[in-house]
Structures are given as C-alpha cells and as structure tokens.
XYZ file of C-alpha atoms in Angstrom:
124
model
C -0.189 0.152 -0.181
C 1.316 3.599 -0.605
C 2.396 5.103 2.575
C 2.900 8.707 3.116
C 4.487 9.930 6.535
C 4.291 13.329 7.065
C 6.443 16.271 9.545
C 7.518 19.507 9.944
C 4.426 21.335 12.023
C 4.486 23.249 14.678
C 3.940 27.010 16.192
C 5.645 29.108 14.949
C 4.714 33.555 15.713
C 3.290 35.031 12.486
C 5.467 35.695 10.003
C 7.652 32.751 10.110
C 8.187 29.820 8.141
C 7.955 25.827 8.610
C 8.879 23.047 6.144
C 7.555 20.055 6.329
C 8.424 17.254 4.601
C 6.689 13.841 2.923
C 8.151 10.937 3.066
C 6.630 8.921 0.678
C 7.018 5.563 -0.105
C 5.658 1.404 -1.634
C 4.317 3.054 -5.044
C 6.729 5.017 -8.078
C 7.164 8.463 -6.422
C 8.319 10.150 -9.428
C 5.593 8.899 -12.169
C 2.555 10.940 -9.573
C 1.330 13.458 -9.005
C 1.492 15.142 -5.223
C 0.280 17.362 -2.916
C -0.345 19.814 -0.038
C -3.828 20.326 1.652
C -5.015 21.670 5.028
C -7.755 21.683 6.251
C -8.796 24.098 9.183
C -11.000 23.350 12.004
C -15.137 23.581 10.713
C -13.677 24.712 7.459
C -13.309 22.047 4.086
C -10.511 20.725 3.024
C -8.453 22.384 0.260
C -5.909 22.358 -1.747
C -2.769 24.235 -0.932
C 0.010 23.361 -3.586
C 0.657 20.533 -6.246
C 3.106 19.629 -8.135
C 2.531 16.908 -10.481
C 5.489 14.109 -12.366
C 6.289 16.552 -15.426
C 6.299 19.228 -13.469
C 3.489 21.004 -13.821
C 2.282 23.647 -10.316
C -0.086 25.043 -9.078
C -0.831 27.305 -5.693
C -4.120 28.364 -4.428
C -3.949 32.124 -4.378
C -4.188 32.720 -0.969
C -0.364 31.378 -0.345
C 1.252 32.428 -3.641
C 4.357 33.904 -2.696
C 4.542 32.509 0.695
C 4.235 29.007 0.133
C 6.698 26.989 -2.945
C 5.929 22.876 -3.565
C 8.935 20.785 -4.638
C 9.507 17.298 -4.552
C 13.329 15.163 -4.918
C 12.404 12.319 -6.256
C 15.463 10.662 -5.592
C 14.398 10.794 -1.970
C 11.234 10.218 -2.577
C 9.926 12.782 -0.725
C 7.634 15.727 -1.423
C 8.110 19.516 0.656
C 6.568 22.669 1.474
C 8.525 26.110 2.443
C 6.298 27.840 4.090
C 7.481 31.552 4.460
C 5.479 34.553 6.275
C 2.582 32.582 8.037
C -0.577 34.043 8.195
C -3.029 32.450 11.042
C -5.149 32.347 8.252
C -2.812 29.084 7.672
C -3.127 27.560 11.301
C -4.421 24.334 10.048
C -3.635 20.385 9.224
C -1.643 19.535 6.864
C -1.652 16.615 4.350
C 0.030 14.860 1.872
C -1.785 13.862 -1.675
C -0.701 11.299 -3.804
C -2.221 10.444 -7.114
C -1.404 7.694 -10.045
C -3.844 9.188 -12.877
C -2.338 11.440 -15.116
C -4.544 15.150 -15.013
C -4.845 17.121 -18.269
C -4.647 19.984 -16.060
C -2.983 20.821 -12.370
C -6.197 20.170 -10.871
C -6.057 21.244 -6.276
C -9.501 19.086 -5.705
C -9.199 17.024 -2.653
C -11.063 14.683 -4.098
C -8.773 13.791 -7.421
C -6.725 12.380 -4.905
C -6.846 8.610 -3.956
C -4.144 8.330 -1.447
C -3.753 10.304 1.935
C -1.066 10.675 4.285
C -2.409 11.889 8.256
C -0.975 15.010 8.900
C 0.618 17.261 10.541
C -0.621 20.235 12.586
C 0.188 23.744 11.464
C -0.350 26.490 14.295
C 0.082 30.259 13.606
C -0.019 31.987 16.913
C-alpha cells in the first residue's frame, strides 16, 4: 500500500516559516502527482499546492508568493516551504498522491486517492 508520512508541523508566530516534508514509499513516486492540502477546524479540506510528475505547479491564491512546493524524486520526498505564515494558515496539513495523469493541475482533494495522516500547523 502507498505510504505517506508528513512531518515538520508545529507552532510558529505570524511571519515565521516552516518546512513540511512528506516521506513517500511503496509506489513509484516520480510518476505520481503530489500535493499538499489543509483543513482548518470547521472548514472543508482545501488544496494548497500541487506538483505533477511533469513539473507543472499550481498554488491556491492565498499562498502564492509565500509557499513553495518541491519534490526530490531521488529521496521520494515532497516538501512545502512556508514563509510569511499567517494565522489563516493554521490547520492540519496533509500530503496526497495520485497516479492518474491530469490534463490540468488540480487542487481538488477528491482527485487524490492516497493520503497521509497529517501534520498540525498552528500560527499564533
């Protein structure tokens, strides 16, 4: 089974930075679309950033210029560098993967089949 394990969350002050990691195993990481999603209390899960296997990227508007998604195919790891964090960025952050080829880069959580357990990010 696909395994995704997130790490790097924590408590940070507004304006601070965090780097999330997602260690992937048991699938062909380099051929999968990978993304970061988040869910705040009382809100629906939303796509934050996705990087497809062909390098195409997409960010939700609220994080453009502050967050950077990257992947290291040699290490089977997905990253999310988060700078200039705001209280509105608080939530559980999930790593997700899917093996389908997407004609467009999707931020829709329902398009991703495999999920990690999440790592909490609190900006306060």
